[in-house]
Amino acid sequence: MVAKKPRVVIVGAGMAGITAAHRLHTASSGDHFDLCIVEASHRTGGRILTSEFAGDRIEMGATWIHGIRGSPIHALASDIGALAHDPCPWERMDGLPSDPITVAEGGTLIDPSLVVAPITSLYRRLMDSARAGDAPVDPKRPGVGQFLRHGLQEYRASRTGGGGGGGSRSTDWNLEELEEAVFTMHEFTERTCTSADDLEELNLAAEGEYRDYPGDHITIAQGYSRIVQHLASALPRGMIRFGRLLQRIEWRSGSDDNGGDDGCRDGGPVRLYFEGEHSAMVADHVIVTVSLGVLKAGLGKPGEESSGVAFSPALPVFKREAIERVGFGVVNKLFMEMDAAEGWGRFPFLQMAFAREEEDRRRVAEIPRWIRKTASICPIYDGSRVLQAWFAGKEALELEALPDEEVIRSIHLTLHAFLPTRAAGKVDRRCNGVGAAPTYPRRISRVKRSGWGKDPLFLGSYSYVAVGSSGDDLDLMAEPLPHRGRGGEPDDRDVVSPPPALQILFAGEATHRTHYSTTHGAYLSGIREANRLLQHYRYTSAAL
């Protein structure tokens, strides 16, 4: 009699899900498991989505390999030739943008040596301290935002002469005002790096646990989607079932038998139910790789209908609380094609220092609020006619809701405010400005943007450790079910007949303690959960 293969259903064909399937399939030559991936959309990749715009290759989601030394993503991209130069130019093919011009609202070019460089250096020192775990945490205000603001205050207090140096005209900026605007500009960039809408809600103590790999940060010449496509190509045809939107997972907790069901179903103890007419599936093990946003939506609120994945019985308290505490934000990218009628003039790496207060006399009223927390606009590589800006939090959500015409109009107003067509006279040197910004092409013909926040399959972009959470919560996110006696939940020893082990496993970037928010974190989590099953069945296959 042939032994029945354990049935494993993987929910989601993003990086974590595809990696887990690839590992389980290749480690056993397809012999050990009955594998299936269910994917709600009609493509692989999840939050990885390579596209094209105005003749350039762009990334709508994941963009960077965060360090090349030791990164499994870099190693994989190199092995499959995805880093080889391609005839199609690609986003950030020349690396991180450099040589910025920093302009204050209204068109004042800020002195790079007297203002921009010192404030940029200060900001980097503060964040380096936070990520090294050296930053003192204020127990009353334990967020990164408070730490950064305190650092700016100390910097100003330590400066000899302390002064702000006021300008002689009502439109002038003084030194402290420019420093404030440049520092705030860097904070806006931090919002897109972390996905935290408010840096006061970003846990300072946890910053010391986050890790990038050493070496350069680079993009992938042939597109990030190439990585997922390569992994998926090794799977048998038909293993990925598209268009399957999961609504509910039933499982055996040991303390609740699902309304009298003893869990001895044909095929395994877990049952999955989908939207529409798709039949339910039964499995021995389910690897859940949906986004943290979908898990949060699945928790719902008392009296409200859930829009995410529901669990029956409900997830244990430790798991629900971890899902609630870990932060999950929205980050979107806006791509803008310059109008060809303006020629091919080189657009700069424009850093924008906005006036902070609404009553500020320098504030250009026509610029909408949703643009005012955007740090920069720059070509996706030097000389490209495609420009890019990043948005986070409420502003990212607002961007998703606007029609293209309104987005283009707002960008035109912003560019006119920062890159005036006429050179104004030199400003007072006491303001540490060096005159009006030079003229550049400023007309946009069309736009393309991501929309991760309102997409029901994601409901956000990536995770961060919020105030009130910790790295321990990321570990709890990764804890499989049924739980094994940690966090105050019943131990198997309390149950007469312990439920089957490893019914529900969790993978995805929000389940990795040190590499959360990254594609390599998702990759490593998929490997981790696949190995958990291989070890459970005492398979000792070679590494992926």
Coordinates of C-alpha atoms in Angstrom, one line a residue:
M1 CA 0.0 0.0 0.0
V2 CA 1.4 3.4 -1.0
A3 CA 1.6 5.8 1.9
K4 CA -0.5 9.0 1.6
K5 CA 1.6 12.1 1.0
P6 CA 1.0 15.0 3.4
R7 CA -1.2 17.6 1.7
V8 CA 0.3 21.1 1.9
V9 CA -1.7 24.1 0.7
I10 CA 0.3 27.4 0.4
V11 CA -1.8 30.6 0.5
G12 CA -0.3 33.3 -1.7
A13 CA 2.1 33.1 -4.7
G14 CA 4.3 36.0 -3.6
M15 CA 7.9 35.7 -2.7
A16 CA 7.3 33.8 0.6
G17 CA 4.8 31.4 -0.9
I18 CA 6.7 30.6 -4.1
T19 CA 9.9 30.1 -2.1
A20 CA 8.2 27.7 0.3
A21 CA 6.7 25.7 -2.5
H22 CA 10.0 25.7 -4.4
R23 CA 11.9 24.5 -1.4
L24 CA 9.4 21.7 -0.5
H25 CA 9.2 20.5 -4.2
T26 CA 12.9 20.6 -5.0
A27 CA 14.1 19.2 -1.6
S28 CA 12.0 16.0 -2.2
S29 CA 12.1 15.8 -6.0
G30 CA 8.3 16.2 -5.7
D31 CA 8.0 12.9 -3.9
H32 CA 7.2 13.8 -0.3
F33 CA 4.3 16.3 -0.4
D34 CA 1.1 16.8 -2.3
L35 CA 1.6 20.5 -2.9
C36 CA -0.7 23.3 -4.1
I37 CA -0.5 27.1 -4.1
V38 CA -3.8 29.1 -4.1
E39 CA -3.5 32.7 -5.3
A40 CA -6.3 35.2 -5.3
S41 CA -5.0 37.2 -8.2
H42 CA -4.0 36.1 -11.7
R43 CA -0.3 36.5 -11.4
T44 CA 2.6 35.5 -9.2
G45 CA 4.8 38.0 -7.2
G46 CA 2.5 39.6 -4.7
R47 CA 4.0 42.9 -3.7
I48 CA 6.7 42.3 -6.4
L49 CA 5.4 43.7 -9.7
T50 CA 7.7 44.8 -12.6
S51 CA 6.2 47.0 -15.3
E52 CA 7.1 49.3 -18.1
F53 CA 6.4 53.0 -18.5
A54 CA 7.5 55.4 -21.3
G55 CA 10.1 52.8 -22.5
D56 CA 11.7 52.3 -19.1
R57 CA 11.4 49.2 -16.8
I58 CA 10.0 50.2 -13.4
E59 CA 9.1 48.5 -10.2
M60 CA 5.6 49.1 -8.8
G61 CA 6.4 47.3 -5.6
A62 CA 9.7 45.9 -4.3
T63 CA 12.6 47.8 -5.8
W64 CA 15.9 47.2 -4.0
I65 CA 18.3 44.4 -3.1
H66 CA 19.2 45.7 0.4
G67 CA 22.9 44.8 0.4
I68 CA 24.6 42.4 -1.9
R69 CA 27.0 40.5 0.4
G70 CA 25.2 37.4 1.8
S71 CA 21.8 38.3 0.4
P72 CA 20.0 35.3 -0.9
I73 CA 18.1 37.5 -3.4
H74 CA 21.4 38.9 -4.8
A75 CA 22.8 35.4 -5.1
L76 CA 19.7 34.1 -6.9
A77 CA 19.5 37.1 -9.2
S78 CA 23.2 36.6 -10.1
D79 CA 22.8 32.9 -10.6
I80 CA 19.9 33.3 -13.1
G81 CA 21.5 36.2 -15.0
A82 CA 18.8 38.7 -13.9
L83 CA 21.5 41.3 -13.1
A84 CA 22.9 41.3 -16.7
H85 CA 22.3 44.6 -18.5
D86 CA 19.2 44.6 -20.6
P87 CA 18.4 46.7 -23.7
C88 CA 15.5 48.2 -21.8
P89 CA 16.7 50.9 -19.3
W90 CA 15.6 50.2 -15.8
E91 CA 14.8 52.0 -12.6
R92 CA 17.8 53.1 -10.6
M93 CA 20.2 51.3 -13.0
D94 CA 22.8 53.9 -11.9
G95 CA 22.3 53.2 -8.2
L96 CA 21.0 55.6 -5.5
P97 CA 20.4 59.1 -6.8
S98 CA 23.2 61.6 -6.0
D99 CA 24.1 65.2 -6.5
P100 CA 20.8 66.7 -5.4
I101 CA 19.7 70.2 -5.5
T102 CA 17.7 71.2 -2.4
V103 CA 15.2 73.9 -2.9
A104 CA 13.0 75.6 -0.4
E105 CA 9.3 76.2 -1.1
G106 CA 9.0 79.2 -3.4
G107 CA 12.2 78.5 -5.3
T108 CA 15.1 79.4 -3.0
L109 CA 18.1 77.2 -3.7
I110 CA 19.5 76.1 -0.3
D111 CA 23.2 76.3 0.3
P112 CA 24.5 72.7 0.1
S113 CA 27.6 73.3 2.3
L114 CA 26.1 75.6 4.9
V115 CA 22.8 74.0 5.5
V116 CA 22.1 70.8 3.5
A117 CA 25.3 68.9 4.3
P118 CA 25.4 69.6 8.1
I119 CA 21.7 68.7 8.6
T120 CA 22.0 65.6 6.4
S121 CA 25.1 64.5 8.3
L122 CA 23.3 65.1 11.6
Y123 CA 20.3 63.1 10.5
R124 CA 22.4 60.2 9.3
R125 CA 24.3 60.1 12.6
L126 CA 21.1 60.0 14.6
M127 CA 19.6 57.1 12.5
D128 CA 22.9 55.2 12.5
S129 CA 22.8 55.5 16.3
A130 CA 19.2 54.2 16.4
R131 CA 20.0 51.2 14.1
A132 CA 23.1 50.4 16.2
G133 CA 20.9 50.2 19.3
D134 CA 22.8 53.0 20.9
A135 CA 19.9 55.6 21.0
P136 CA 18.5 56.5 24.5
V137 CA 14.8 55.7 24.7
D138 CA 12.5 58.1 26.4
P139 CA 9.9 55.8 28.2
K140 CA 7.2 58.5 27.9
R141 CA 7.8 59.0 24.1
P142 CA 9.6 55.8 22.9
G143 CA 9.3 56.6 19.2
V144 CA 11.9 57.4 16.6
G145 CA 10.3 60.8 16.0
Q146 CA 11.0 62.0 19.5
F147 CA 14.6 60.9 19.4
L148 CA 15.2 62.7 16.1
R149 CA 13.6 65.9 17.3
H150 CA 15.7 65.8 20.5
G151 CA 18.8 65.4 18.4
L152 CA 18.0 68.4 16.3
Q153 CA 17.4 70.5 19.4
E154 CA 20.7 69.5 20.9
Y155 CA 22.5 70.3 17.6
R156 CA 21.1 73.8 17.7
A157 CA 21.9 74.3 21.4
S158 CA 25.5 73.3 20.8
R159 CA 26.1 75.7 17.9
T160 CA 28.1 78.7 18.9
G161 CA 26.2 81.9 18.4
G162 CA 23.0 79.8 18.2
G163 CA 21.5 82.3 15.8
G164 CA 18.9 82.1 13.1
G165 CA 20.1 85.0 11.0
G166 CA 16.9 86.6 9.7
G167 CA 16.6 87.9 6.2
S168 CA 15.6 91.4 5.3
R169 CA 12.6 90.7 3.1
S170 CA 9.3 89.0 4.1
T171 CA 10.1 86.1 1.7
D172 CA 13.5 85.3 3.2
W173 CA 14.2 82.1 5.1
N174 CA 16.5 82.3 8.1
L175 CA 19.0 79.6 9.1
E176 CA 16.9 77.8 11.6
E177 CA 13.9 77.7 9.3
L178 CA 16.0 76.2 6.5
E179 CA 17.5 73.6 8.9
E180 CA 14.0 72.7 10.1
A181 CA 12.8 72.3 6.5
V182 CA 15.7 70.1 5.5
F183 CA 15.5 68.0 8.6
T184 CA 11.8 67.4 8.0
M185 CA 12.5 66.5 4.4
H186 CA 14.7 63.6 5.7
E187 CA 12.0 62.6 8.1
F188 CA 9.6 62.3 5.1
T189 CA 12.1 60.0 3.4
E190 CA 12.2 57.8 6.6
R191 CA 8.4 57.4 6.4
T192 CA 8.7 55.8 3.0
C193 CA 11.7 53.7 4.1
T194 CA 9.8 52.3 7.1
S195 CA 6.1 52.7 6.0
A196 CA 5.4 54.4 9.3
D197 CA 2.9 57.2 8.8
D198 CA 4.1 58.9 12.0
L199 CA 7.7 58.5 13.2
E200 CA 6.4 58.9 16.7
E201 CA 4.8 55.5 16.2
L202 CA 8.0 53.8 15.0
N203 CA 9.6 51.9 17.9
L204 CA 13.1 53.3 18.6
A205 CA 14.3 50.3 20.7
A206 CA 13.4 47.9 17.9
E207 CA 15.4 49.8 15.3
G208 CA 18.5 48.1 16.7
E209 CA 17.3 44.7 15.6
Y210 CA 16.7 45.5 12.0
R211 CA 19.4 44.3 9.6
D212 CA 20.4 44.9 6.0
Y213 CA 23.0 42.9 4.3
P214 CA 26.4 44.6 3.8
G215 CA 27.4 46.1 0.5
D216 CA 25.7 48.2 -2.2
H217 CA 21.9 48.5 -2.6
I218 CA 21.1 47.7 -6.2
T219 CA 18.1 47.1 -8.5
I220 CA 17.6 44.2 -10.8
A221 CA 18.2 44.9 -14.5
Q222 CA 15.7 42.4 -15.8
G223 CA 13.1 43.2 -13.1
Y224 CA 12.3 41.9 -9.6
S225 CA 9.5 39.8 -11.1
R226 CA 12.2 37.7 -12.8
I227 CA 13.2 36.2 -9.5
V228 CA 9.7 35.0 -8.7
Q229 CA 9.1 33.8 -12.2
H230 CA 12.3 31.7 -12.0
L231 CA 11.3 30.0 -8.8
A232 CA 7.8 29.4 -10.1
S233 CA 9.1 27.9 -13.3
A234 CA 10.5 24.9 -11.4
L235 CA 7.0 24.0 -10.1
P236 CA 4.8 21.5 -12.0
R237 CA 2.2 23.0 -14.3
G238 CA -1.1 23.4 -12.4
M239 CA 0.4 23.6 -8.9
I240 CA -0.5 27.3 -8.7
R241 CA -4.3 27.8 -8.8
F242 CA -5.1 31.4 -9.6
G243 CA -8.3 33.3 -8.9
R244 CA -8.8 31.6 -5.5
L245 CA -9.7 34.2 -2.9
L246 CA -9.5 32.6 0.5
Q247 CA -12.2 33.6 2.9
R248 CA -12.0 31.2 5.8
I249 CA -9.7 28.5 7.3
E250 CA -11.1 25.9 9.7
W251 CA -8.6 24.1 11.9
R252 CA -8.4 22.0 15.1
S253 CA -7.1 23.9 18.1
G254 CA -7.5 21.1 20.6
S255 CA -9.7 23.1 22.9
D256 CA -12.4 23.8 20.3
D257 CA -13.5 21.1 17.9
N258 CA -15.3 23.3 15.4
G259 CA -18.9 22.6 16.5
G260 CA -18.4 18.9 17.1
D261 CA -16.3 18.1 14.1
D262 CA -13.6 15.8 15.4
G263 CA -11.2 17.0 12.7
C264 CA -10.8 13.5 11.1
R265 CA -11.7 14.7 7.6
D266 CA -10.6 12.9 4.5
G267 CA -7.4 14.6 3.5
G268 CA -6.4 16.3 6.7
P269 CA -7.5 18.5 9.7
V270 CA -7.6 21.9 7.9
R271 CA -10.3 23.1 5.5
L272 CA -10.1 26.1 3.3
Y273 CA -13.1 28.0 1.9
F274 CA -12.9 30.3 -1.1
E275 CA -15.1 33.1 -2.6
G276 CA -17.3 32.1 -5.4
E277 CA -18.0 28.6 -6.7
H278 CA -14.6 27.1 -6.0
S279 CA -14.7 23.9 -4.0
A280 CA -13.3 23.8 -0.4
M281 CA -9.9 22.3 0.0
V282 CA -8.6 20.0 2.8
A283 CA -5.0 19.9 3.9
D284 CA -2.7 18.5 6.5
H285 CA -0.8 21.7 6.6
V286 CA -1.4 25.3 5.4
I287 CA 1.3 27.9 5.0
V288 CA -0.4 31.3 5.2
T289 CA 1.7 34.0 3.4
V290 CA -1.0 36.8 3.0
S291 CA 0.1 40.3 4.0
L292 CA -0.1 41.6 7.5
G293 CA -2.8 44.0 6.2
V294 CA -5.0 41.1 5.2
L295 CA -4.4 39.4 8.6
K296 CA -5.3 42.6 10.4
A297 CA -8.5 42.9 8.3
G298 CA -9.4 39.3 9.2
L299 CA -9.4 40.1 12.9
G300 CA -12.3 42.6 12.3
K301 CA -14.0 44.5 15.0
P302 CA -16.9 43.4 17.2
G303 CA -20.1 43.7 15.2
E304 CA -18.3 44.4 11.9
E305 CA -17.9 42.0 8.9
S306 CA -14.3 41.0 8.3
S307 CA -12.7 41.7 4.9
G308 CA -9.7 39.5 5.4
V309 CA -9.1 35.8 6.0
A310 CA -11.2 34.5 8.9
F311 CA -10.1 31.6 11.1
S312 CA -12.4 29.1 12.9
P313 CA -11.8 28.7 15.7
A314 CA -10.5 32.2 16.1
L315 CA -6.7 32.7 16.2
P316 CA -5.3 32.3 19.8
V317 CA -5.0 35.5 21.8
F318 CA -1.2 35.7 21.5
K319 CA -1.4 35.6 17.7
R320 CA -4.3 38.1 17.5
E321 CA -2.4 40.6 19.8
A322 CA 0.8 40.3 17.8
I323 CA -1.1 41.0 14.6
E324 CA -2.7 44.0 16.1
R325 CA 0.5 45.4 17.6
V326 CA 2.9 45.1 14.7
G327 CA 2.7 48.1 12.4
F328 CA 1.8 47.9 8.7
G329 CA 1.9 51.0 6.5
V330 CA 1.2 52.1 3.0
V331 CA 3.9 53.3 0.6
N332 CA 3.2 54.2 -3.0
K333 CA 5.3 55.2 -6.0
L334 CA 4.3 57.8 -8.5
F335 CA 6.0 57.8 -12.0
M336 CA 5.7 60.8 -14.2
E337 CA 6.6 61.1 -17.9
M338 CA 8.0 64.5 -18.9
D339 CA 6.3 66.2 -21.8
A340 CA 8.4 65.6 -24.9
A341 CA 7.4 69.0 -26.2
E342 CA 9.8 70.5 -23.6
G343 CA 12.7 68.7 -25.1
W344 CA 15.1 66.4 -23.3
G345 CA 16.6 68.7 -20.8
R346 CA 18.1 66.9 -17.8
F347 CA 15.8 67.0 -14.8
P348 CA 17.7 67.1 -11.4
F349 CA 17.5 65.1 -8.3
L350 CA 15.2 67.7 -6.7
Q351 CA 14.9 67.6 -2.9
M352 CA 12.0 69.7 -1.7
A353 CA 12.1 71.6 1.6
F354 CA 8.5 72.6 2.3
A355 CA 7.4 75.3 4.7
R356 CA 6.1 73.5 7.7
E357 CA 3.4 75.6 9.2
E358 CA 0.1 76.4 7.4
E359 CA 0.4 80.1 8.3
D360 CA 4.0 80.3 7.1
R361 CA 4.3 83.3 4.7
R362 CA 6.4 81.2 2.3
R363 CA 3.8 78.5 1.8
V364 CA 2.4 78.2 -1.7
A365 CA -1.3 77.7 -1.1
E366 CA -1.9 75.9 -4.4
I367 CA 0.2 72.9 -3.5
P368 CA -2.1 70.2 -2.1
R369 CA -1.6 68.7 1.3
W370 CA -1.0 65.2 -0.1
I371 CA 2.2 66.3 -1.8
R372 CA 3.6 68.2 1.2
K373 CA 5.2 65.1 2.8
T374 CA 7.1 64.1 -0.3
A375 CA 10.8 64.5 0.0
S376 CA 12.0 64.5 -3.6
I377 CA 11.2 64.2 -7.3
C378 CA 14.0 62.8 -9.5
P379 CA 14.5 60.8 -12.7
I380 CA 14.5 57.0 -12.3
Y381 CA 18.0 57.1 -13.6
D382 CA 20.2 60.0 -14.8
G383 CA 18.8 61.3 -18.1
S384 CA 15.5 59.4 -18.0
R385 CA 12.4 61.3 -19.0
V386 CA 10.5 59.3 -16.3
L387 CA 10.4 61.0 -12.9
Q388 CA 9.6 59.4 -9.6
A389 CA 8.2 60.4 -6.2
W390 CA 7.4 58.3 -3.1
F391 CA 4.4 58.7 -0.8
A392 CA 3.6 57.2 2.6
G393 CA 0.7 57.0 5.0
K394 CA -2.4 59.1 4.5
E395 CA -0.8 60.9 1.6
A396 CA -0.2 57.6 -0.2
L397 CA -3.8 56.6 0.3
E398 CA -5.0 60.0 -1.0
L399 CA -2.8 59.6 -4.1
E400 CA -4.6 56.3 -4.9
A401 CA -8.0 58.0 -4.9
L402 CA -7.2 60.9 -7.2
P403 CA -7.8 60.9 -11.0
D404 CA -4.7 61.2 -13.2
E405 CA -5.7 64.8 -14.3
E406 CA -5.7 66.0 -10.7
V407 CA -2.3 64.3 -10.0
I408 CA -0.7 66.0 -13.0
R409 CA -2.2 69.4 -12.1
S410 CA -0.8 69.1 -8.6
I411 CA 2.6 68.1 -9.8
H412 CA 2.7 71.0 -12.1
L413 CA 1.9 73.4 -9.3
T414 CA 4.6 71.8 -7.2
L415 CA 7.3 72.1 -9.9
H416 CA 6.3 75.7 -10.6
A417 CA 6.8 76.5 -6.9
F418 CA 10.2 74.8 -6.6
L419 CA 11.6 75.4 -10.1
P420 CA 10.4 78.9 -11.2
T421 CA 10.7 79.9 -14.8
R422 CA 12.4 83.2 -14.0
A423 CA 15.5 83.7 -12.0
A424 CA 14.7 85.9 -9.0
G425 CA 17.4 88.1 -7.5
K426 CA 19.9 86.7 -5.1
V427 CA 18.6 86.3 -1.6
D428 CA 20.3 87.6 1.5
R429 CA 23.3 85.4 2.3
R430 CA 22.3 85.5 6.0
C431 CA 19.4 83.2 5.0
N432 CA 22.0 80.7 3.7
G433 CA 20.2 80.5 0.3
V434 CA 22.2 81.0 -2.8
G435 CA 19.5 82.4 -5.1
A436 CA 16.7 81.1 -7.2
A437 CA 16.7 77.5 -8.5
P438 CA 17.7 77.1 -12.2
T439 CA 15.1 76.3 -14.8
Y440 CA 14.3 72.8 -15.8
P441 CA 11.6 71.0 -17.8
R442 CA 8.5 71.1 -15.7
R443 CA 5.6 69.7 -17.8
I444 CA 4.2 66.2 -17.2
S445 CA 2.3 64.4 -19.9
R446 CA 1.1 61.2 -18.0
V447 CA 1.5 59.3 -14.8
K448 CA 1.5 55.8 -13.4
R449 CA 1.2 54.9 -9.7
S450 CA 1.0 51.9 -7.4
G451 CA -2.1 51.4 -5.2
W452 CA -1.1 48.9 -2.4
G453 CA -3.2 50.5 0.3
K454 CA -6.7 50.0 -1.1
D455 CA -5.9 46.8 -3.0
P456 CA -8.0 44.2 -1.0
L457 CA -5.3 41.5 -1.6
F458 CA -2.7 43.5 0.3
L459 CA -4.2 46.5 2.2
G460 CA -0.8 48.0 2.6
S461 CA 2.9 47.7 1.7
Y462 CA 5.2 46.4 4.4
S463 CA 5.6 46.1 8.1
Y464 CA 7.4 48.0 10.9
V465 CA 7.8 47.6 14.6
A466 CA 5.3 50.0 16.1
V467 CA 5.5 51.6 19.6
G468 CA 3.9 49.1 21.9
S469 CA 5.3 46.2 19.8
S470 CA 8.7 44.5 19.7
G471 CA 10.7 42.0 17.9
D472 CA 9.0 39.4 20.1
D473 CA 5.8 40.1 18.2
L474 CA 7.5 39.3 14.9
D475 CA 8.5 35.9 16.4
L476 CA 4.9 35.3 17.5
M477 CA 3.8 36.2 14.0
A478 CA 5.9 33.2 12.8
E479 CA 4.6 30.8 15.5
P480 CA 2.7 27.9 13.9
L481 CA -0.7 26.6 15.1
P482 CA -1.7 24.8 17.2
H483 CA 0.4 26.6 19.7
R484 CA 2.8 24.6 21.8
G485 CA 2.3 26.0 25.3
R486 CA 3.8 29.5 25.0
G487 CA 2.2 32.8 25.6
G488 CA -0.4 31.6 28.1
E489 CA -2.2 29.3 25.6
P490 CA -3.1 25.7 26.5
D491 CA -0.3 23.2 26.2
D492 CA -0.9 19.9 24.3
R493 CA -0.5 18.2 27.7
D494 CA -3.8 19.8 28.7
V495 CA -5.6 18.0 25.9
V496 CA -6.7 14.3 26.1
S497 CA -6.1 13.9 22.3
P498 CA -3.6 16.5 21.1
P499 CA -4.5 18.0 17.7
P500 CA -2.4 17.4 14.7
A501 CA 0.8 19.4 14.7
L502 CA 1.7 22.3 12.3
Q503 CA -1.7 22.7 10.8
I504 CA -1.2 26.4 10.1
L505 CA 2.2 27.9 9.4
F506 CA 2.9 31.6 8.8
A507 CA 5.4 33.1 6.4
G508 CA 6.0 36.6 4.8
E509 CA 8.1 39.6 5.5
A510 CA 6.1 40.5 8.7
T511 CA 7.2 37.2 10.3
H512 CA 11.0 37.8 10.2
R513 CA 12.4 39.4 13.3
T514 CA 15.5 41.1 11.7
H515 CA 14.6 41.3 8.0
Y516 CA 11.0 42.4 8.2
S517 CA 9.7 44.8 5.4
T518 CA 12.1 43.3 2.8
T519 CA 11.9 40.8 0.0
H520 CA 14.8 38.8 1.4
G521 CA 12.9 38.6 4.7
A522 CA 9.9 37.1 2.8
Y523 CA 12.3 34.7 1.0
L524 CA 13.9 33.6 4.3
S525 CA 10.5 33.1 5.9
G526 CA 9.4 30.8 3.1
I527 CA 12.6 28.7 3.5
R528 CA 12.0 28.6 7.3
E529 CA 8.5 27.3 7.1
A530 CA 9.4 24.8 4.4
N531 CA 12.2 23.5 6.5
R532 CA 9.9 23.3 9.5
L533 CA 7.8 20.8 7.6
L534 CA 10.8 18.9 6.2
Q535 CA 12.2 18.6 9.8
H536 CA 8.7 17.5 11.1
Y537 CA 8.7 14.6 8.7
R538 CA 12.4 14.0 9.3
Y539 CA 13.4 14.7 5.7
T540 CA 17.1 15.8 5.4
S541 CA 17.3 17.0 1.8
A542 CA 20.0 19.4 0.5
A543 CA 19.4 23.1 0.9
L544 CA 17.6 25.0 -1.8

